[in-house]
Amino acid sequence: MEKDLSSYRKSYEKGELLLKNAPENPMELFQKWFYEVDNYFVEDETNAMTVSTIGLDGFPKSRVVLLKRYTYEGFIFYTNYNSEKGKAIAKNPNVCLSFFWHGAERQVIIKGKAEKIAENLSDGYFESRPRGSQLGAIASDQSKVIESREALESKLQALEQEYEGKEIPRPEHWGGYIVKPVEIEFWQGRANRLHDRIRYTLQEDYNWQVDRLSP
Ligand SMILES: Cc1cc2nc3c(=O)[nH]c(=O)nc-3n(C[C@H](O)[C@H](O)[C@H](O)COP(=O)(O)O)c2cc1C
């Protein structure tokens, strides 16, 4: 099988990113870009991001998760702590997050350190989820091999009966990670492949060094 994609080409012309407009703190630029993408460009899930970890097998692995909160401190997502990514993070907390906002021709790449958030914060988010998602989190031994789809569905049904009319507690192995950034790169597509790339690097004094990179 072979398919030639060499004629797939696109000119990026929707914006620019100049150093003079780059704030001192990259989280403020992230907030601005996120707001603009969410409000002015067609993006189905602005908060969908790729998280890459270094696996126990030595290979990097990337998968999409949903960003659920961001603050000056970092980026929070929720998952199963016993999943493949959870085990990878326990061994090596260095991760990479990335967003590709196709409609805005923007990419953001974040290197950072992942750590579990406080249990009460995970409790709060778990409580806010619909019951179906809460039960799904209990039913799924994320990343484990399972016998069949039917086995998963009957597990969910049994849980629905068990918890009928009752509050569903957050399983201990399910919760949030915060990724505290050490480097954030903002990429804005430009014409003729002369894209804008602005990189923030966290310094020892906790100030951010800002550099323009060659595309
Ligand atoms: C749009 C989208 C959103 C997702 N959001 C999450 C999420 O927030 N948390 C999560 O654990 N998995 C999420 N997933 C599933 C993950 O991509 C992945 O399959 C799962 O976390 C297991 O990954 P692992 O086996 O590498 O740990 C999402 C997938 C997609 C496509």
PDB file of C-alpha atoms and ligand atoms in Angstrom:
ATOM      1  CA  MET A   1       0.000   0.000   0.000  1.00  0.00           C
ATOM      2  CA  GLU A   2       1.228   3.451  -0.820  1.00  0.00           C
ATOM      3  CA  LYS A   3      -0.268   6.928  -0.830  1.00  0.00           C
ATOM      4  CA  ASP A   4       1.628  10.030  -1.854  1.00  0.00           C
ATOM      5  CA  LEU A   5       0.752  13.050   0.315  1.00  0.00           C
ATOM      6  CA  SER A   6       3.440  15.377  -1.023  1.00  0.00           C
ATOM      7  CA  SER A   7       0.913  17.720  -2.629  1.00  0.00           C
ATOM      8  CA  TYR A   8      -0.879  18.349   0.704  1.00  0.00           C
ATOM      9  CA  ARG A   9       0.051  21.954   1.349  1.00  0.00           C
ATOM     10  CA  LYS A  10      -1.419  24.815   3.266  1.00  0.00           C
ATOM     11  CA  SER A  11      -0.385  28.420   3.738  1.00  0.00           C
ATOM     12  CA  TYR A  12      -0.710  29.636   7.319  1.00  0.00           C
ATOM     13  CA  GLU A  13      -1.896  33.221   7.446  1.00  0.00           C
ATOM     14  CA  LYS A  14      -4.207  33.691  10.392  1.00  0.00           C
ATOM     15  CA  GLY A  15      -1.989  35.447  12.882  1.00  0.00           C
ATOM     16  CA  GLU A  16       1.399  36.516  14.142  1.00  0.00           C
ATOM     17  CA  LEU A  17       3.306  36.334  17.402  1.00  0.00           C
ATOM     18  CA  LEU A  18       5.779  39.125  18.063  1.00  0.00           C
ATOM     19  CA  LEU A  19       8.177  39.318  20.997  1.00  0.00           C
ATOM     20  CA  LYS A  20       6.956  42.811  21.813  1.00  0.00           C
ATOM     21  CA  ASN A  21       3.499  41.345  22.467  1.00  0.00           C
ATOM     22  CA  ALA A  22       4.766  38.435  24.557  1.00  0.00           C
ATOM     23  CA  PRO A  23       3.919  38.886  28.268  1.00  0.00           C
ATOM     24  CA  GLU A  24       6.556  38.103  30.930  1.00  0.00           C
ATOM     25  CA  ASN A  25       4.604  35.089  32.133  1.00  0.00           C
ATOM     26  CA  PRO A  26       3.745  32.425  29.536  1.00  0.00           C
ATOM     27  CA  MET A  27       0.557  31.414  31.381  1.00  0.00           C
ATOM     28  CA  GLU A  28      -0.871  34.814  30.456  1.00  0.00           C
ATOM     29  CA  LEU A  29      -0.141  34.160  26.787  1.00  0.00           C
ATOM     30  CA  PHE A  30      -1.632  30.667  27.144  1.00  0.00           C
ATOM     31  CA  GLN A  31      -4.766  32.198  28.643  1.00  0.00           C
ATOM     32  CA  LYS A  32      -5.018  34.736  25.784  1.00  0.00           C
ATOM     33  CA  TRP A  33      -4.556  32.086  23.108  1.00  0.00           C
ATOM     34  CA  PHE A  34      -6.960  29.665  24.756  1.00  0.00           C
ATOM     35  CA  TYR A  35      -9.622  32.388  25.002  1.00  0.00           C
ATOM     36  CA  GLU A  36      -9.148  33.420  21.382  1.00  0.00           C
ATOM     37  CA  VAL A  37      -9.250  29.856  20.089  1.00  0.00           C
ATOM     38  CA  ASP A  38     -12.327  29.093  22.179  1.00  0.00           C
ATOM     39  CA  ASN A  39     -14.204  32.179  21.078  1.00  0.00           C
ATOM     40  CA  TYR A  40     -13.081  33.145  17.597  1.00  0.00           C
ATOM     41  CA  PHE A  41     -11.891  29.977  15.855  1.00  0.00           C
ATOM     42  CA  VAL A  42     -13.720  26.768  15.122  1.00  0.00           C
ATOM     43  CA  GLU A  43     -12.294  24.203  17.519  1.00  0.00           C
ATOM     44  CA  ASP A  44     -14.387  21.348  18.768  1.00  0.00           C
ATOM     45  CA  GLU A  45     -12.503  20.608  21.986  1.00  0.00           C
ATOM     46  CA  THR A  46     -10.132  23.474  22.692  1.00  0.00           C
ATOM     47  CA  ASN A  47      -9.103  21.715  25.910  1.00  0.00           C
ATOM     48  CA  ALA A  48      -8.021  18.474  24.207  1.00  0.00           C
ATOM     49  CA  MET A  49      -4.261  18.069  24.560  1.00  0.00           C
ATOM     50  CA  THR A  50      -1.698  15.402  23.916  1.00  0.00           C
ATOM     51  CA  VAL A  51       0.241  14.176  26.932  1.00  0.00           C
ATOM     52  CA  SER A  52       3.459  12.326  26.264  1.00  0.00           C
ATOM     53  CA  THR A  53       5.243  10.250  28.865  1.00  0.00           C
ATOM     54  CA  ILE A  54       8.370   8.130  28.892  1.00  0.00           C
ATOM     55  CA  GLY A  55       7.082   4.611  29.390  1.00  0.00           C
ATOM     56  CA  LEU A  56       8.504   1.844  31.566  1.00  0.00           C
ATOM     57  CA  ASP A  57       9.532   0.170  28.289  1.00  0.00           C
ATOM     58  CA  GLY A  58      11.687   3.217  27.428  1.00  0.00           C
ATOM     59  CA  PHE A  59       9.431   4.365  24.591  1.00  0.00           C
ATOM     60  CA  PRO A  60       7.697   7.748  24.610  1.00  0.00           C
ATOM     61  CA  LYS A  61       3.912   7.443  24.326  1.00  0.00           C
ATOM     62  CA  SER A  62       1.405  10.172  23.500  1.00  0.00           C
ATOM     63  CA  ARG A  63      -2.339  10.185  24.009  1.00  0.00           C
ATOM     64  CA  VAL A  64      -5.083  12.782  24.177  1.00  0.00           C
ATOM     65  CA  VAL A  65      -6.588  13.870  27.501  1.00  0.00           C
ATOM     66  CA  LEU A  66      -8.737  16.847  28.475  1.00  0.00           C
ATOM     67  CA  LEU A  67      -7.308  19.866  30.239  1.00  0.00           C
ATOM     68  CA  LYS A  68      -9.685  20.613  33.106  1.00  0.00           C
ATOM     69  CA  ARG A  69      -8.046  23.611  34.789  1.00  0.00           C
ATOM     70  CA  TYR A  70      -5.045  25.842  34.417  1.00  0.00           C
ATOM     71  CA  THR A  71      -3.540  28.351  36.798  1.00  0.00           C
ATOM     72  CA  TYR A  72      -0.219  30.185  37.113  1.00  0.00           C
ATOM     73  CA  GLU A  73       1.034  26.932  38.696  1.00  0.00           C
ATOM     74  CA  GLY A  74       0.246  24.575  35.849  1.00  0.00           C
ATOM     75  CA  PHE A  75      -2.122  22.406  33.829  1.00  0.00           C
ATOM     76  CA  ILE A  76      -4.520  19.876  35.419  1.00  0.00           C
ATOM     77  CA  PHE A  77      -5.993  16.746  33.860  1.00  0.00           C
ATOM     78  CA  TYR A  78      -7.715  13.679  35.348  1.00  0.00           C
ATOM     79  CA  THR A  79      -7.031  10.036  34.762  1.00  0.00           C
ATOM     80  CA  ASN A  80      -6.502   6.609  36.309  1.00  0.00           C
ATOM     81  CA  TYR A  81      -3.294   6.602  38.396  1.00  0.00           C
ATOM     82  CA  ASN A  82      -2.809   2.874  37.583  1.00  0.00           C
ATOM     83  CA  SER A  83      -3.033   3.416  33.821  1.00  0.00           C
ATOM     84  CA  GLU A  84      -0.025   3.104  31.552  1.00  0.00           C
ATOM     85  CA  LYS A  85       0.513   6.866  31.772  1.00  0.00           C
ATOM     86  CA  GLY A  86       0.088   6.786  35.564  1.00  0.00           C
ATOM     87  CA  LYS A  87       2.793   4.138  35.911  1.00  0.00           C
ATOM     88  CA  ALA A  88       5.050   6.054  33.541  1.00  0.00           C
ATOM     89  CA  ILE A  89       4.638   9.272  35.552  1.00  0.00           C
ATOM     90  CA  ALA A  90       5.336   7.453  38.837  1.00  0.00           C
ATOM     91  CA  LYS A  91       8.697   6.385  37.393  1.00  0.00           C
ATOM     92  CA  ASN A  92       9.495   9.573  35.474  1.00  0.00           C
ATOM     93  CA  PRO A  93       7.398  12.695  36.106  1.00  0.00           C
ATOM     94  CA  ASN A  94       8.849  14.555  33.109  1.00  0.00           C
ATOM     95  CA  VAL A  95       6.070  14.908  30.556  1.00  0.00           C
ATOM     96  CA  CYS A  96       5.210  16.910  27.485  1.00  0.00           C
ATOM     97  CA  LEU A  97       1.798  18.417  26.764  1.00  0.00           C
ATOM     98  CA  SER A  98       0.845  19.765  23.372  1.00  0.00           C
ATOM     99  CA  PHE A  99      -2.101  21.499  21.798  1.00  0.00           C
ATOM    100  CA  PHE A 100      -2.704  21.829  18.072  1.00  0.00           C
ATOM    101  CA  TRP A 101      -5.389  24.411  17.400  1.00  0.00           C
ATOM    102  CA  HIS A 102      -5.926  23.775  13.777  1.00  0.00           C
ATOM    103  CA  GLY A 103      -8.446  26.611  13.158  1.00  0.00           C
ATOM    104  CA  ALA A 104      -6.070  29.218  14.561  1.00  0.00           C
ATOM    105  CA  GLU A 105      -2.935  27.634  13.056  1.00  0.00           C
ATOM    106  CA  ARG A 106      -1.409  27.510  16.521  1.00  0.00           C
ATOM    107  CA  GLN A 107       0.552  24.955  18.490  1.00  0.00           C
ATOM    108  CA  VAL A 108       1.641  25.074  22.144  1.00  0.00           C
ATOM    109  CA  ILE A 109       4.222  22.623  23.508  1.00  0.00           C
ATOM    110  CA  ILE A 110       4.801  22.388  27.244  1.00  0.00           C
ATOM    111  CA  LYS A 111       7.561  20.468  29.004  1.00  0.00           C
ATOM    112  CA  GLY A 112       6.911  20.016  32.679  1.00  0.00           C
ATOM    113  CA  LYS A 113       6.805  17.859  35.770  1.00  0.00           C
ATOM    114  CA  ALA A 114       3.608  15.998  36.622  1.00  0.00           C
ATOM    115  CA  GLU A 115       2.492  15.465  40.200  1.00  0.00           C
ATOM    116  CA  LYS A 116      -0.716  14.239  41.769  1.00  0.00           C
ATOM    117  CA  ILE A 117      -2.997  17.032  42.964  1.00  0.00           C
ATOM    118  CA  ALA A 118      -4.380  17.142  46.526  1.00  0.00           C
ATOM    119  CA  GLU A 119      -7.015  14.465  47.171  1.00  0.00           C
ATOM    120  CA  ASN A 120      -9.692  16.988  48.112  1.00  0.00           C
ATOM    121  CA  LEU A 121      -9.307  18.660  44.701  1.00  0.00           C
ATOM    122  CA  SER A 122      -9.761  15.316  42.937  1.00  0.00           C
ATOM    123  CA  ASP A 123     -12.782  14.643  45.190  1.00  0.00           C
ATOM    124  CA  GLY A 124     -14.301  17.983  44.213  1.00  0.00           C
ATOM    125  CA  TYR A 125     -13.888  17.349  40.497  1.00  0.00           C
ATOM    126  CA  PHE A 126     -15.108  13.728  40.778  1.00  0.00           C
ATOM    127  CA  GLU A 127     -18.274  14.920  42.562  1.00  0.00           C
ATOM    128  CA  SER A 128     -18.964  17.367  39.735  1.00  0.00           C
ATOM    129  CA  ARG A 129     -18.967  14.608  37.090  1.00  0.00           C
ATOM    130  CA  PRO A 130     -22.173  12.985  35.829  1.00  0.00           C
ATOM    131  CA  ARG A 131     -22.981   9.661  37.562  1.00  0.00           C
ATOM    132  CA  GLY A 132     -22.295   7.726  34.358  1.00  0.00           C
ATOM    133  CA  SER A 133     -18.726   9.079  34.208  1.00  0.00           C
ATOM    134  CA  GLN A 134     -18.238   8.397  37.923  1.00  0.00           C
ATOM    135  CA  LEU A 135     -19.295   4.770  37.501  1.00  0.00           C
ATOM    136  CA  GLY A 136     -17.222   4.490  34.332  1.00  0.00           C
ATOM    137  CA  ALA A 137     -14.135   5.529  36.300  1.00  0.00           C
ATOM    138  CA  ILE A 138     -14.812   2.730  38.794  1.00  0.00           C
ATOM    139  CA  ALA A 139     -15.656   0.172  36.108  1.00  0.00           C
ATOM    140  CA  SER A 140     -12.553   0.736  34.020  1.00  0.00           C
ATOM    141  CA  ASP A 141      -9.168  -0.708  34.974  1.00  0.00           C
ATOM    142  CA  GLN A 142      -7.712   1.695  32.459  1.00  0.00           C
ATOM    143  CA  SER A 143      -5.010   0.258  30.172  1.00  0.00           C
ATOM    144  CA  LYS A 144      -5.534  -3.371  31.313  1.00  0.00           C
ATOM    145  CA  VAL A 145      -6.386  -6.094  28.809  1.00  0.00           C
ATOM    146  CA  ILE A 146     -10.055  -7.096  29.138  1.00  0.00           C
ATOM    147  CA  GLU A 147     -11.986 -10.109  28.036  1.00  0.00           C
ATOM    148  CA  SER A 148     -14.708  -8.365  26.054  1.00  0.00           C
ATOM    149  CA  ARG A 149     -16.910  -5.300  25.666  1.00  0.00           C
ATOM    150  CA  GLU A 150     -19.736  -7.310  27.285  1.00  0.00           C
ATOM    151  CA  ALA A 151     -17.673  -7.924  30.430  1.00  0.00           C
ATOM    152  CA  LEU A 152     -17.114  -4.170  30.777  1.00  0.00           C
ATOM    153  CA  GLU A 153     -20.798  -3.392  30.270  1.00  0.00           C
ATOM    154  CA  SER A 154     -21.969  -5.980  32.768  1.00  0.00           C
ATOM    155  CA  LYS A 155     -19.499  -4.580  35.304  1.00  0.00           C
ATOM    156  CA  LEU A 156     -21.062  -1.150  34.768  1.00  0.00           C
ATOM    157  CA  GLN A 157     -24.566  -2.579  35.180  1.00  0.00           C
ATOM    158  CA  ALA A 158     -23.609  -4.272  38.438  1.00  0.00           C
ATOM    159  CA  LEU A 159     -22.156  -0.988  39.702  1.00  0.00           C
ATOM    160  CA  GLU A 160     -25.321   0.885  38.715  1.00  0.00           C
ATOM    161  CA  GLN A 161     -27.323  -1.470  40.929  1.00  0.00           C
ATOM    162  CA  GLU A 162     -24.814  -1.383  43.766  1.00  0.00           C
ATOM    163  CA  TYR A 163     -24.817   2.426  43.904  1.00  0.00           C
ATOM    164  CA  GLU A 164     -28.474   3.072  43.126  1.00  0.00           C
ATOM    165  CA  GLY A 165     -29.616   6.016  45.232  1.00  0.00           C
ATOM    166  CA  LYS A 166     -26.191   6.247  46.872  1.00  0.00           C
ATOM    167  CA  GLU A 167     -23.335   8.681  46.584  1.00  0.00           C
ATOM    168  CA  ILE A 168     -20.494   7.308  44.442  1.00  0.00           C
ATOM    169  CA  PRO A 169     -17.090   7.651  46.146  1.00  0.00           C
ATOM    170  CA  ARG A 170     -14.028   8.578  44.107  1.00  0.00           C
ATOM    171  CA  PRO A 171     -11.821   5.528  43.654  1.00  0.00           C
ATOM    172  CA  GLU A 172      -8.374   6.091  45.181  1.00  0.00           C
ATOM    173  CA  HIS A 173      -6.689   5.249  41.920  1.00  0.00           C
ATOM    174  CA  TRP A 174      -8.489   7.980  39.996  1.00  0.00           C
ATOM    175  CA  GLY A 175      -7.551  11.645  40.245  1.00  0.00           C
ATOM    176  CA  GLY A 176      -5.775  14.641  38.847  1.00  0.00           C
ATOM    177  CA  TYR A 177      -2.251  15.492  37.857  1.00  0.00           C
ATOM    178  CA  ILE A 178      -0.875  18.978  37.651  1.00  0.00           C
ATOM    179  CA  VAL A 179       1.861  19.548  35.108  1.00  0.00           C
ATOM    180  CA  LYS A 180       4.117  22.340  36.325  1.00  0.00           C
ATOM    181  CA  PRO A 181       5.789  23.841  33.266  1.00  0.00           C
ATOM    182  CA  VAL A 182       9.536  24.373  32.862  1.00  0.00           C
ATOM    183  CA  GLU A 183       9.348  25.319  29.188  1.00  0.00           C
ATOM    184  CA  ILE A 184       6.483  26.525  26.993  1.00  0.00           C
ATOM    185  CA  GLU A 185       6.742  27.106  23.278  1.00  0.00           C
ATOM    186  CA  PHE A 186       4.122  29.007  21.312  1.00  0.00           C
ATOM    187  CA  TRP A 187       3.973  28.393  17.556  1.00  0.00           C
ATOM    188  CA  GLN A 188       1.975  30.535  15.175  1.00  0.00           C
ATOM    189  CA  GLY A 189       1.869  29.440  11.534  1.00  0.00           C
ATOM    190  CA  ARG A 190       2.995  32.128   9.054  1.00  0.00           C
ATOM    191  CA  ALA A 191       3.299  32.410   5.295  1.00  0.00           C
ATOM    192  CA  ASN A 192       6.231  30.804   3.443  1.00  0.00           C
ATOM    193  CA  ARG A 193       6.968  28.511   6.400  1.00  0.00           C
ATOM    194  CA  LEU A 194       8.470  31.461   8.314  1.00  0.00           C
ATOM    195  CA  HIS A 195       6.425  30.597  11.372  1.00  0.00           C
ATOM    196  CA  ASP A 196       6.672  32.450  14.677  1.00  0.00           C
ATOM    197  CA  ARG A 197       8.089  30.435  17.553  1.00  0.00           C
ATOM    198  CA  ILE A 198       8.448  32.012  20.978  1.00  0.00           C
ATOM    199  CA  ARG A 199       9.923  29.863  23.748  1.00  0.00           C
ATOM    200  CA  TYR A 200       9.732  30.554  27.482  1.00  0.00           C
ATOM    201  CA  THR A 201      12.240  28.770  29.698  1.00  0.00           C
ATOM    202  CA  LEU A 202      11.938  28.788  33.499  1.00  0.00           C
ATOM    203  CA  GLN A 203      15.103  30.113  35.177  1.00  0.00           C
ATOM    204  CA  GLU A 204      16.506  29.223  38.579  1.00  0.00           C
ATOM    205  CA  ASP A 205      15.185  32.514  39.975  1.00  0.00           C
ATOM    206  CA  TYR A 206      11.696  31.525  38.678  1.00  0.00           C
ATOM    207  CA  ASN A 207      11.713  34.238  36.027  1.00  0.00           C
ATOM    208  CA  TRP A 208      11.014  33.196  32.469  1.00  0.00           C
ATOM    209  CA  GLN A 209      13.586  33.670  29.746  1.00  0.00           C
ATOM    210  CA  VAL A 210      11.928  34.466  26.410  1.00  0.00           C
ATOM    211  CA  ASP A 211      13.545  33.581  23.064  1.00  0.00           C
ATOM    212  CA  ARG A 212      12.494  33.582  19.451  1.00  0.00           C
ATOM    213  CA  LEU A 213      13.319  30.339  17.677  1.00  0.00           C
ATOM    214  CA  SER A 214      13.947  29.796  14.004  1.00  0.00           C
ATOM    215  CA  PRO A 215      11.041  28.012  12.344  1.00  0.00           C
TER     216      PRO A 215
HETATM  217  C1  LIG B   1     -10.744  13.633  22.953  1.00  0.00           C
HETATM  218  C2  LIG B   1     -10.218  12.659  23.981  1.00  0.00           C
HETATM  219  C3  LIG B   1     -10.264  13.000  25.326  1.00  0.00           C
HETATM  220  C4  LIG B   1      -9.765  12.122  26.292  1.00  0.00           C
HETATM  221  N1  LIG B   1      -9.731  12.525  27.600  1.00  0.00           N
HETATM  222  C5  LIG B   1      -9.177  11.717  28.531  1.00  0.00           C
HETATM  223  C6  LIG B   1      -9.003  12.181  29.874  1.00  0.00           C
HETATM  224  O1  LIG B   1      -9.312  13.341  30.227  1.00  0.00           O
HETATM  225  N2  LIG B   1      -8.451  11.319  30.765  1.00  0.00           N
HETATM  226  C7  LIG B   1      -8.064  10.050  30.415  1.00  0.00           C
HETATM  227  O2  LIG B   1      -7.586   9.319  31.279  1.00  0.00           O
HETATM  228  N3  LIG B   1      -8.176   9.602  29.153  1.00  0.00           N
HETATM  229  C8  LIG B   1      -8.712  10.407  28.198  1.00  0.00           C
HETATM  230  N4  LIG B   1      -8.809   9.966  26.891  1.00  0.00           N
HETATM  231  C9  LIG B   1      -8.341   8.612  26.569  1.00  0.00           C
HETATM  232  C10 LIG B   1      -6.816   8.603  26.436  1.00  0.00           C
HETATM  233  O3  LIG B   1      -6.423   9.119  25.172  1.00  0.00           O
HETATM  234  C11 LIG B   1      -6.193   7.207  26.639  1.00  0.00           C
HETATM  235  O4  LIG B   1      -6.806   6.267  25.772  1.00  0.00           O
HETATM  236  C12 LIG B   1      -6.348   6.704  28.075  1.00  0.00           C
HETATM  237  O5  LIG B   1      -6.094   7.730  29.017  1.00  0.00           O
HETATM  238  C13 LIG B   1      -5.417   5.524  28.341  1.00  0.00           C
HETATM  239  O6  LIG B   1      -4.093   5.915  28.120  1.00  0.00           O
HETATM  240  P1  LIG B   1      -2.827   5.081  28.655  1.00  0.00           P
HETATM  241  O7  LIG B   1      -3.183   3.624  28.503  1.00  0.00           O
HETATM  242  O8  LIG B   1      -1.697   5.499  27.751  1.00  0.00           O
HETATM  243  O9  LIG B   1      -2.608   5.472  30.080  1.00  0.00           O
HETATM  244  C14 LIG B   1      -9.270  10.847  25.905  1.00  0.00           C
HETATM  245  C15 LIG B   1      -9.223  10.520  24.539  1.00  0.00           C
HETATM  246  C16 LIG B   1      -9.675  11.417  23.597  1.00  0.00           C
HETATM  247  C17 LIG B   1      -9.565  11.061  22.135  1.00  0.00           C
END
